Structures are given as structure tokens and as C-alpha cells.
Short mmCIF file of N, CA and C in Angstrom, two decimals:
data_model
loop_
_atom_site.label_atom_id
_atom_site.label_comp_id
_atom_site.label_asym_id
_atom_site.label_seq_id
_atom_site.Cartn_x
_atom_site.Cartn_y
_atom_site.Cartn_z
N UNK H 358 41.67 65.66 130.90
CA UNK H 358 41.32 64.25 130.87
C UNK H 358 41.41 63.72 129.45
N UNK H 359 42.26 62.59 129.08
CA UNK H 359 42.55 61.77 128.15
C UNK H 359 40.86 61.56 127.32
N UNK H 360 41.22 61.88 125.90
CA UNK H 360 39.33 61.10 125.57
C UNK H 360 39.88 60.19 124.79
N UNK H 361 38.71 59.30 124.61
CA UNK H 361 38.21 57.87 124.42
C UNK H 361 38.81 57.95 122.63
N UNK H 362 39.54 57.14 122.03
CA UNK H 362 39.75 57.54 120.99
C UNK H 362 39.89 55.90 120.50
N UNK H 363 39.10 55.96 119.45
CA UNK H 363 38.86 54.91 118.71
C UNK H 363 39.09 54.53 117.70
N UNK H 364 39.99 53.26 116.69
CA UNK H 364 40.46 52.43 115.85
C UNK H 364 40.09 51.59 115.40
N UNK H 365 39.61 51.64 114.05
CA UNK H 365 38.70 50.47 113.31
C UNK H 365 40.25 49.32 113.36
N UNK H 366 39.11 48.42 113.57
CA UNK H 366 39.78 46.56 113.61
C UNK H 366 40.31 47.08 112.38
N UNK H 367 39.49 47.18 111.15
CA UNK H 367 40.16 46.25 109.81
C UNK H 367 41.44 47.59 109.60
N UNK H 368 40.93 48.85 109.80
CA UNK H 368 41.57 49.86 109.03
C UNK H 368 43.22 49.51 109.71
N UNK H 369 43.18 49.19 111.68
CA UNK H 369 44.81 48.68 111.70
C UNK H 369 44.76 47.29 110.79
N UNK H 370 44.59 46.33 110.63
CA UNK H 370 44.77 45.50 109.92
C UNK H 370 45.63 45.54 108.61
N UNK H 371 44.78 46.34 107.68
CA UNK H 371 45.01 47.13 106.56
C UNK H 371 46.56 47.81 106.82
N UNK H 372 46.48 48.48 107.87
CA UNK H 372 47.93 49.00 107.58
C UNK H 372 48.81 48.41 107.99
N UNK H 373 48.63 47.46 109.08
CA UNK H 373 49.82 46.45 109.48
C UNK H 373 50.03 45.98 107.99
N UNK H 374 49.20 45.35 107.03
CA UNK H 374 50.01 44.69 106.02
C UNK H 374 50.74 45.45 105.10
N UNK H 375 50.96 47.02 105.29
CA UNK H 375 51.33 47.77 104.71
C UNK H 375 52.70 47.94 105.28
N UNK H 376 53.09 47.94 106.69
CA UNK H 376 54.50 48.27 107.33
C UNK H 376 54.07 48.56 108.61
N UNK H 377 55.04 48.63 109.44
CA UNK H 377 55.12 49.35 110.56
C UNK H 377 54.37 50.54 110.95
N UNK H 378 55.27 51.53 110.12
CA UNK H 378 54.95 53.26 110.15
C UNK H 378 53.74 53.39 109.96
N UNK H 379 53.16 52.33 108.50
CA UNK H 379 51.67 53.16 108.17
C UNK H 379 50.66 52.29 109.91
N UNK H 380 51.24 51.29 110.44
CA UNK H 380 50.24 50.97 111.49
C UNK H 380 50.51 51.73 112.55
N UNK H 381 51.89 52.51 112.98
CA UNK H 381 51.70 53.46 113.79
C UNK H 381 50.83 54.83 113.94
N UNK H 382 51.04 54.62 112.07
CA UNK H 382 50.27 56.02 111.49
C UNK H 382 48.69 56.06 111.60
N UNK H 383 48.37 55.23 111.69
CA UNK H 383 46.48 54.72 112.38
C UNK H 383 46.63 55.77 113.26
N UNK H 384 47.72 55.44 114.49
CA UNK H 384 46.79 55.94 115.69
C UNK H 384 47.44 57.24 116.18
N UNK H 385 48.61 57.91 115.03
CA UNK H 385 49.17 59.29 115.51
C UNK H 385 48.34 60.49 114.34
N UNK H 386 47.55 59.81 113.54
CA UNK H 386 46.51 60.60 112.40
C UNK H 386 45.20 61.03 113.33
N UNK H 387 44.75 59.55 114.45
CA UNK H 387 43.37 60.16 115.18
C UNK H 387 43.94 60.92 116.14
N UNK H 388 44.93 61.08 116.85
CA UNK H 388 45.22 61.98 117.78
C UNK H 388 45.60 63.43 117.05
N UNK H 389 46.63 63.05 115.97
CA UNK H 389 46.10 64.86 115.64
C UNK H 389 44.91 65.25 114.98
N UNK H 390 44.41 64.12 115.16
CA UNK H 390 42.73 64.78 114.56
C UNK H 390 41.98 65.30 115.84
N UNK H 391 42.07 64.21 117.36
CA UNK H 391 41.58 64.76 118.10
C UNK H 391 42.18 66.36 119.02
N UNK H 392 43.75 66.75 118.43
CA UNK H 392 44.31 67.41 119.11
C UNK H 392 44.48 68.88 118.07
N UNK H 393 43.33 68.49 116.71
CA UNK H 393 43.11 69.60 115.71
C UNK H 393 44.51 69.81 115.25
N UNK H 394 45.55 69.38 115.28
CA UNK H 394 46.72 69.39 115.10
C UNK H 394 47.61 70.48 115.66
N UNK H 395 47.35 70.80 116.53
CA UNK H 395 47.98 71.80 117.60
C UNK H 395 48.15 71.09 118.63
N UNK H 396 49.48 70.74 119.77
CA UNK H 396 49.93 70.91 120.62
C UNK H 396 49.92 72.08 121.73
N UNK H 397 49.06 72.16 122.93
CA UNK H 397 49.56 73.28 123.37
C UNK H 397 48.62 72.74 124.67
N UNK H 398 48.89 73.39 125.65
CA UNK H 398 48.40 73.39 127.16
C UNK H 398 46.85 72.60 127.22
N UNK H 399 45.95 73.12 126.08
CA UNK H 399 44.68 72.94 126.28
C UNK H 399 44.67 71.41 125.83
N UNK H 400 45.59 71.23 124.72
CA UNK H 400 45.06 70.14 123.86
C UNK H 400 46.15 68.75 124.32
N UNK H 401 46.77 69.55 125.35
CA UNK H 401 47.90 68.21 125.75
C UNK H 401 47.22 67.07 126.91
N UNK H 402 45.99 67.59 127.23
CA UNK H 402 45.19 66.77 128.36
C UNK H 402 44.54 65.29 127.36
N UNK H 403 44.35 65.97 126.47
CA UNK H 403 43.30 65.13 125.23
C UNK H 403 43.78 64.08 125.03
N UNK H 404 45.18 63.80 125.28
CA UNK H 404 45.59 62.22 125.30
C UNK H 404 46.73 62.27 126.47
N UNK H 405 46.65 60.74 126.44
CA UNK H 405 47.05 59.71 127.47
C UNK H 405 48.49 60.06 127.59
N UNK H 406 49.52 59.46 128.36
CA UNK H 406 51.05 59.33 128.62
C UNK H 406 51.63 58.49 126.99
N UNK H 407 50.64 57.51 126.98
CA UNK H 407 50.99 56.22 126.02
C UNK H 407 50.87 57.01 124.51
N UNK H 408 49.61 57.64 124.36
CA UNK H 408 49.52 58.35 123.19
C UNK H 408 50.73 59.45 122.96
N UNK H 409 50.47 60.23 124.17
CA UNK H 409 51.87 61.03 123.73
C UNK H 409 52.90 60.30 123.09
N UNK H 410 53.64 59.69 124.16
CA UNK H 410 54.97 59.34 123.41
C UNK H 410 54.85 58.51 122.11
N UNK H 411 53.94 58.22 121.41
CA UNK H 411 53.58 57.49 120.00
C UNK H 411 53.56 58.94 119.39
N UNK H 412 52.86 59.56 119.74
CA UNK H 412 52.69 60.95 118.85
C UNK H 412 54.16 61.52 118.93
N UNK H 413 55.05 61.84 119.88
CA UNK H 413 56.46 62.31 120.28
C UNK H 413 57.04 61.65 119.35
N UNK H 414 57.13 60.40 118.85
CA UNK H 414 57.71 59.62 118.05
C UNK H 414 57.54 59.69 116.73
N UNK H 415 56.14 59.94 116.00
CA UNK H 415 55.82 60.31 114.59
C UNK H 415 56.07 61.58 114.56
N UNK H 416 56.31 62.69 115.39
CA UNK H 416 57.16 64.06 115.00
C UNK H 416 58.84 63.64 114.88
N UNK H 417 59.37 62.88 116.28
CA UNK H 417 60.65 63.03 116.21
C UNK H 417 60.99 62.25 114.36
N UNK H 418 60.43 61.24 114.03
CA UNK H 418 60.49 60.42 113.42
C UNK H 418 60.71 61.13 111.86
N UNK H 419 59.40 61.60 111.69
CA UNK H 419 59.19 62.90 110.85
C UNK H 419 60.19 63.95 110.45
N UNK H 420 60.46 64.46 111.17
CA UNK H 420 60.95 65.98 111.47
C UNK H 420 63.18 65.43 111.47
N UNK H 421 63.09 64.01 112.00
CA UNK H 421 64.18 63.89 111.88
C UNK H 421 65.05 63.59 110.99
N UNK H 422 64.01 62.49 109.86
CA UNK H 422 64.25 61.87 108.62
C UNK H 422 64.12 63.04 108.32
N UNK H 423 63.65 63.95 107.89
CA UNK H 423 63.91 65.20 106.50
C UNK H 423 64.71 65.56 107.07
N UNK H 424 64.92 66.44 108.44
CA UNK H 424 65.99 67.48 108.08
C UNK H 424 66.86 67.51 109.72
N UNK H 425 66.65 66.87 110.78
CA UNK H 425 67.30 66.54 111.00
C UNK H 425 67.06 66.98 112.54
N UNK H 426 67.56 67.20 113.59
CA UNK H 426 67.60 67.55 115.03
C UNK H 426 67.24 69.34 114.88
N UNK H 427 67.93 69.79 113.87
CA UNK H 427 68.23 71.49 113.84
C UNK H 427 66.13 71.30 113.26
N UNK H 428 66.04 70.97 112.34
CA UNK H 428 64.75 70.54 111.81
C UNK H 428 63.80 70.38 112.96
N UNK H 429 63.85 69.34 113.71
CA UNK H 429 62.58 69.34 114.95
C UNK H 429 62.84 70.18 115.72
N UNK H 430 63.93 71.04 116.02
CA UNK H 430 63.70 71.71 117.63
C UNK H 430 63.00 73.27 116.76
N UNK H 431 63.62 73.36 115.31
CA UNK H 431 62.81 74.36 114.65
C UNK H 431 61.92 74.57 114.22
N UNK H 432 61.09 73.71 114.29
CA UNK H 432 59.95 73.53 114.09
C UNK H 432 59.07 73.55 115.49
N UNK H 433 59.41 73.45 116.27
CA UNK H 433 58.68 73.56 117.65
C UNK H 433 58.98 72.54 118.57
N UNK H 434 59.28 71.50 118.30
CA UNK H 434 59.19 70.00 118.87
C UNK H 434 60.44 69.64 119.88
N UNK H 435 61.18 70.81 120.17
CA UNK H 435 62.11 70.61 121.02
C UNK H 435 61.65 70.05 122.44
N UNK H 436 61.13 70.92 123.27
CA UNK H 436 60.60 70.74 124.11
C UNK H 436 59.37 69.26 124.52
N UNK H 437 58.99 69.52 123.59
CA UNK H 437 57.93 68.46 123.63
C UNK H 437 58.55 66.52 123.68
N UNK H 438 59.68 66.65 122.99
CA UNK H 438 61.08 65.78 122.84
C UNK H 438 61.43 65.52 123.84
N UNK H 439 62.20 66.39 124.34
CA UNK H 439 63.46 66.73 125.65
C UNK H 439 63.20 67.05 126.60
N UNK H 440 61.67 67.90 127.35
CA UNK H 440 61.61 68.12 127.93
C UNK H 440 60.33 67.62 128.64
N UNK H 441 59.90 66.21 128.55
CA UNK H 441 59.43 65.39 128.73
C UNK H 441 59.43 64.17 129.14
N UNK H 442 59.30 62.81 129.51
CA UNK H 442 59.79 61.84 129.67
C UNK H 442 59.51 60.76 128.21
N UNK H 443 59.82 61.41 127.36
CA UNK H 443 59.61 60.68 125.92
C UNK H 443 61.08 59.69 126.45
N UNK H 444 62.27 60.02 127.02
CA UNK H 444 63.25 59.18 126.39
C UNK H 444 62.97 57.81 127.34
N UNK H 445 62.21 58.08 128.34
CA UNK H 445 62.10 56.96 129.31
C UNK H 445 60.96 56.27 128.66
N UNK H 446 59.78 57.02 127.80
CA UNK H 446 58.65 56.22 127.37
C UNK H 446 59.39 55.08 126.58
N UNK H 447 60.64 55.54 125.76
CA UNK H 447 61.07 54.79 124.76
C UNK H 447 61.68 53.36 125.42
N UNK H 448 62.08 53.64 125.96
CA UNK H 448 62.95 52.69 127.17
C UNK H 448 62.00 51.70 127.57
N UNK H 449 61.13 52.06 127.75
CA UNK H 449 59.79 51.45 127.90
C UNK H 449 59.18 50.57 127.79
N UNK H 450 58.87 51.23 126.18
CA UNK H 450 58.42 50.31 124.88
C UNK H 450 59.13 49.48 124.10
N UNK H 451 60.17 49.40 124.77
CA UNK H 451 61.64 48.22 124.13
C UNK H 451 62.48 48.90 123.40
N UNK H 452 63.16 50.10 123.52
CA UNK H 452 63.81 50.60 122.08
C UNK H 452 65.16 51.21 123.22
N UNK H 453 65.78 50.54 123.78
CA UNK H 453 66.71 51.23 125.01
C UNK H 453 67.77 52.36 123.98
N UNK H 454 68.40 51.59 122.75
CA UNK H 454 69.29 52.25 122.28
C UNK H 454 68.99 53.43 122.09
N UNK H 455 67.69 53.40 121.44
CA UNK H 455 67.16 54.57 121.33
C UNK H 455 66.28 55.44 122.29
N UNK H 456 65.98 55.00 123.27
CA UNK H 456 66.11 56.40 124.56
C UNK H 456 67.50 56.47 125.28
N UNK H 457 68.70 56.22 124.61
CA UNK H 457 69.99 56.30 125.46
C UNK H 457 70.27 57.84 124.10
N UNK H 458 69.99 57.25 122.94
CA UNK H 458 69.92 58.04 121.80
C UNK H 458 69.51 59.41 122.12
N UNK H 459 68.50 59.69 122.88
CA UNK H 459 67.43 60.62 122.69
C UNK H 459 68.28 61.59 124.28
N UNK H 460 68.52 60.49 124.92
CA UNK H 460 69.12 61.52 126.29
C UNK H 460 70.68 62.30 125.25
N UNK H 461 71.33 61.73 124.74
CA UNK H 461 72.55 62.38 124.26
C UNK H 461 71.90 63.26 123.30
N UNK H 462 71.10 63.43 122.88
CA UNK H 462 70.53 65.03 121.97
C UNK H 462 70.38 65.45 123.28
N UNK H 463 69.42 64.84 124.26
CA UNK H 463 69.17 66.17 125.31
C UNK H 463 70.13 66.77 125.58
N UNK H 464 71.28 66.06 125.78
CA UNK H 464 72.46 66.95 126.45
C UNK H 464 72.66 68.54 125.50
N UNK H 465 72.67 68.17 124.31
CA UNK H 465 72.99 69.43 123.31
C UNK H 465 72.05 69.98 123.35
N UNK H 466 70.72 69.52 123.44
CA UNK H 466 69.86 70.46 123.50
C UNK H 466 69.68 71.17 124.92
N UNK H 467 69.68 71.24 125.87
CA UNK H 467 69.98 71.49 126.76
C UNK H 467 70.74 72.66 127.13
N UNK H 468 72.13 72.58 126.45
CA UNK H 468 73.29 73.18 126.09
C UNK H 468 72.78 74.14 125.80
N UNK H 469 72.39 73.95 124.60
CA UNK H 469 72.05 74.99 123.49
C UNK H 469 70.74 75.05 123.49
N UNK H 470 69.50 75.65 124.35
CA UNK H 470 68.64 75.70 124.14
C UNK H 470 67.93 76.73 123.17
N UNK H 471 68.34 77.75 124.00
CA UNK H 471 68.14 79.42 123.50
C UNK H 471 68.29 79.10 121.76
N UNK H 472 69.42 78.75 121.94
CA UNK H 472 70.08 79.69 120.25
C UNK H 472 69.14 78.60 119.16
N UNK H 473 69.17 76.96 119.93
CA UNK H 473 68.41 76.46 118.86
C UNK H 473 67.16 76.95 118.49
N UNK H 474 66.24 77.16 119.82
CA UNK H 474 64.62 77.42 119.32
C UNK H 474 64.27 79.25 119.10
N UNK H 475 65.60 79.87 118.81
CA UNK H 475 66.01 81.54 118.28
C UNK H 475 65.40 81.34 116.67
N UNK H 476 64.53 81.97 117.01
CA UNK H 476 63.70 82.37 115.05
C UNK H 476 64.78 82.65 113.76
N UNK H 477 64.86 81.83 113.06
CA UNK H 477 65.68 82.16 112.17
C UNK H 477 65.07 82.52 110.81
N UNK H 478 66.12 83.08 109.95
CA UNK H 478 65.61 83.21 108.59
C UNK H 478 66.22 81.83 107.94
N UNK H 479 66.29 82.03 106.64
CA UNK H 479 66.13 80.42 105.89
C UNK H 479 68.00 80.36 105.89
N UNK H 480 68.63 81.53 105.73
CA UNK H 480 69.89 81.19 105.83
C UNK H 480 70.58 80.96 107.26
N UNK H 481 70.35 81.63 108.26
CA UNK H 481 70.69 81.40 109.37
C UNK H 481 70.17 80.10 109.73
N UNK H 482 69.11 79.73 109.65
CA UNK H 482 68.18 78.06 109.88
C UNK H 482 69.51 77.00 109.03
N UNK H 483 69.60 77.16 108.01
CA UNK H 483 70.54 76.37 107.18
C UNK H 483 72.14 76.19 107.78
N UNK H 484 72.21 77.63 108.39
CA UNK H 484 74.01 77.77 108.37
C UNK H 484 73.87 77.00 110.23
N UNK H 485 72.78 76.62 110.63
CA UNK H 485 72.57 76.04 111.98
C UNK H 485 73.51 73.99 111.59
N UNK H 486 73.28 73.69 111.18
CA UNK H 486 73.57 72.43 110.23
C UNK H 486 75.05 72.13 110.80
N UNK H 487 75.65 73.38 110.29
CA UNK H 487 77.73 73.28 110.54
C UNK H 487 77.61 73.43 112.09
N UNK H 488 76.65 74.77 112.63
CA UNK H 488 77.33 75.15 113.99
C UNK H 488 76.41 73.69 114.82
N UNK H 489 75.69 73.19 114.22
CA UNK H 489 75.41 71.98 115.53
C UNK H 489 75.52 70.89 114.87
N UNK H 490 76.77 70.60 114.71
CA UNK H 490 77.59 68.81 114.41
C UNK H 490 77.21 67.83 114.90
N UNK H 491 77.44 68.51 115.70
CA UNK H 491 77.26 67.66 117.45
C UNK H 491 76.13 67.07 117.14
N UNK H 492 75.12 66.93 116.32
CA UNK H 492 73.72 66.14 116.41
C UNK H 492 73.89 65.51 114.82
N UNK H 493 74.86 65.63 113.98
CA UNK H 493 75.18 64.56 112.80
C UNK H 493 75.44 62.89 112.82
N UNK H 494 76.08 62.81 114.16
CA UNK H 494 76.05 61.10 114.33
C UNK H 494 75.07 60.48 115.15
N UNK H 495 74.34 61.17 116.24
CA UNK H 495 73.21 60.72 117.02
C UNK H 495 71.81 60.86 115.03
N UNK H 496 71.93 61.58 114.47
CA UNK H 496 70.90 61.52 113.10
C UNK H 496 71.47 59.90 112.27
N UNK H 497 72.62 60.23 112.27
CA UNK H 497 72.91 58.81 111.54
C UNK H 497 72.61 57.43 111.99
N UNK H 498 73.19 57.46 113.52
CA UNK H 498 72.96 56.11 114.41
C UNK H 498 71.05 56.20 113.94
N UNK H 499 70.48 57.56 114.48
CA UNK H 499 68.86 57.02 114.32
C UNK H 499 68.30 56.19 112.86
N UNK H 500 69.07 57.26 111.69
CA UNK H 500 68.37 56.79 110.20
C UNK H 500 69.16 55.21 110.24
N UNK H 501 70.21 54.71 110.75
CA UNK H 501 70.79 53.10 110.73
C UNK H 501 69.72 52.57 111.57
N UNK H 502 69.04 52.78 112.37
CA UNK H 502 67.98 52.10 113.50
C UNK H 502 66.78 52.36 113.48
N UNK H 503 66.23 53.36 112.49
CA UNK H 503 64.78 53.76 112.05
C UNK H 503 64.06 52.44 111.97
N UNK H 504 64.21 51.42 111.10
CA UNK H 504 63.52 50.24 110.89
C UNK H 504 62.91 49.75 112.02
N UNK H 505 64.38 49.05 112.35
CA UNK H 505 64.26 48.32 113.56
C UNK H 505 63.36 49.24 114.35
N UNK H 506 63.86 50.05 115.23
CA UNK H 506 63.01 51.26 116.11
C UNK H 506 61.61 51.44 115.74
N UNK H 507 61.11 51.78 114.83
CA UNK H 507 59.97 51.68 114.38
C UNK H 507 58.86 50.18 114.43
N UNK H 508 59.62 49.19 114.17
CA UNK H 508 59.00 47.81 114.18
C UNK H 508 59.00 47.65 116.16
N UNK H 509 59.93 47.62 116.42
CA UNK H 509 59.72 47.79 118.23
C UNK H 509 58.64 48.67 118.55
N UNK H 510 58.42 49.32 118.54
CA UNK H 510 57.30 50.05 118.59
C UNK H 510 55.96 50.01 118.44
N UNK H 511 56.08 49.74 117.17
CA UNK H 511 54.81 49.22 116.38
C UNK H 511 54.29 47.61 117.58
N UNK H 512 55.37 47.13 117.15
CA UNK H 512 55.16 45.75 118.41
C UNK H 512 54.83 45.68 119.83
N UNK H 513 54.87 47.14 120.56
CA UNK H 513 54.75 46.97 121.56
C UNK H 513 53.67 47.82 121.74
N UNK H 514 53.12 48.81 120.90
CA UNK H 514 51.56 49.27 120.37
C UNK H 514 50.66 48.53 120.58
N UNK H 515 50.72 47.11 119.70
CA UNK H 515 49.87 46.16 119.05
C UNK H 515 49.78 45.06 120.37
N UNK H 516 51.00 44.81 121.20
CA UNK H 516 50.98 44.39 122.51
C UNK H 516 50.09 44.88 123.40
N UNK H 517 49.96 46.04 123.59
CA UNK H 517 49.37 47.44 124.09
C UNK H 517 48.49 48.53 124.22
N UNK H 518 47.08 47.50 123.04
CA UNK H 518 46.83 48.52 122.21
C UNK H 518 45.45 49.55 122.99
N UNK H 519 44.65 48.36 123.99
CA UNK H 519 44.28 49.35 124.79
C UNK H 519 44.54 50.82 125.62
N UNK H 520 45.95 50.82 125.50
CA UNK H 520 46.46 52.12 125.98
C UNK H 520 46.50 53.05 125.20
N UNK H 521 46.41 52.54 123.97
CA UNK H 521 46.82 53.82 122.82
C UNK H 521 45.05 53.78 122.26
N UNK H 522 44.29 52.99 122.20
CA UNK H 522 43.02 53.49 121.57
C UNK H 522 42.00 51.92 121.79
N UNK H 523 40.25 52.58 121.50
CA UNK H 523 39.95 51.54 121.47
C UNK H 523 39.49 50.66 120.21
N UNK H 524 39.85 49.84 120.41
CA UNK H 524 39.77 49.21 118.55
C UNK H 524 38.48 48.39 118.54
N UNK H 525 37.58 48.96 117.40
CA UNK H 525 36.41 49.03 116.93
C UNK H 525 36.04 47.82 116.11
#
């Protein structure tokens, strides 16, 4: 069962006048606070459908700007991505390009499940980069649409916001 998770008025305030990200970042900081920052069976009840895919989004978001698709599925976040209805949440929340975005990684990821989420060392992790191309222009289209994507979001949060928390 989803718990009750709560957002000071001024503190979103405060970060709306800061950007987008830092007002998304309000409410994906109390969920990994309430989720101790572990993902896993026990702690995936602890929030909502709505929270997830906000939280799905400050990893993909994260994990994609540094280092890239090879970056989030290595880090753990494959599944949690792809094998979820994150690309339909996105679709959702107004961002179509970008859950049309997110189904064409699934396909590769998909593909390639095994070998991507296969433990690597730092050179094999690196030499992953050449052997999966295939996710160099779906990274580019995202970092050209990060803004935008992010402000949709944020907008449909703030539309929304009872679903994602209660504001104090």
C-alpha cells in the first residue's frame, strides 16, 4: 500500500522558481527517502503508479544524461524502465515523443537483455558503448528534448499534484 507522502507548499514553490528538474526533484528526493533509496519488491508498494513513473523518470533522466542507455540498464534500472508501463505513463503525462522514444530502446533492450544487464568490469562496461549504437540516436533525440520533456512533466505534476503527494 502506497504511503501518504507529503510536500511543503513553499519548499515546491522555492523550486519551481528554480526550474523544472529542481521542482520535480521535491517529490523524487521524498520518495527515495521514503523508499530508503532501494528499489526492490518490499519497497515498490510504498508508492503510487503516479510516483513511480516520476521516480522512473529522475533515474532514466539521471542515468541517461551522464552516460547513457548502456549507463541505466548498468546500473540496475533496466527493468524498472522497460519492463514496466513507464512508456505509457509518459504518454500520459503529455510527452508522446518521448514514450514512442522509450518503446524503441525497449526494442534493443529486449533484444539484448542478457548481455546488457551481464556484470561487467570497467573495460568491458566501456567497450559496451561501440557494441550498442543502436541506442546513440534514441540518447541524442532524448538530450535535444530533455528541456522540453522535463517542463511537460513538471506541468502535468503541478496539474496533478494530489497524485504524486500531499502538499503541506
Amino acid at each position: 500500500m502506497a504511503t501518504t507522502i507529503e510536500v511543503s507548499d513553499d519548499v515546491l514553490k522555492e523550486a519551481a522558481s528554480l526550474g523544472m528538474d529542481e521542482f520535480i526533484s521535491v517529490f523524487t528526493k521524498k520518495y527515495l527517502e521514503v523508499i530508503g533509496g532501494k528499489l526492490n519488491a518490499e519497497t515498490m508498494e510504498l508508492l503510487n503508479g503516479y510516483q513511480h513513473s516520476l521516480l522512473a523518470y529522475h533515474f532514466f533522466r539521471e542515468e541517461v544524461m551522464e552516460g547513457g542507455f548502456v549507463q541505466l540498464i548498468q546500473n540496475g534500472y533496466g527493468g524498472y524502465i522497460f519492463d514496466n508501463p513507464f512508456a505509457k505513463s509518459m504518454r500520459m503525462f503529455g510527452v508522446e515523443g518521448f514514450s514512442k522514444l522509450i518503446y524503441k530502446a525497449k526494442k534493443i533492450y529486449d533484444a539484448n537483455k542478457e548481455d546488457l544487464e551481464k556484470e561487467r568490469t570497467e573495460e568491458e562496461f566501456m567497450a559496451m558503448y561501440e557494441l550498442y549504437e543502436a541506442f546513440d540516436d534514441l540518447e541524442e533525440e532524448f538530450l535535444d528534448a530533455e528541456e522540453e520533456v522535463t517542463a511537460t512533466i513538471a506541468e502535468f505534476v503541478d496539474d496533478h499534484l494530489e497524485e504524486f503527494a500531499i502538499i503541506k
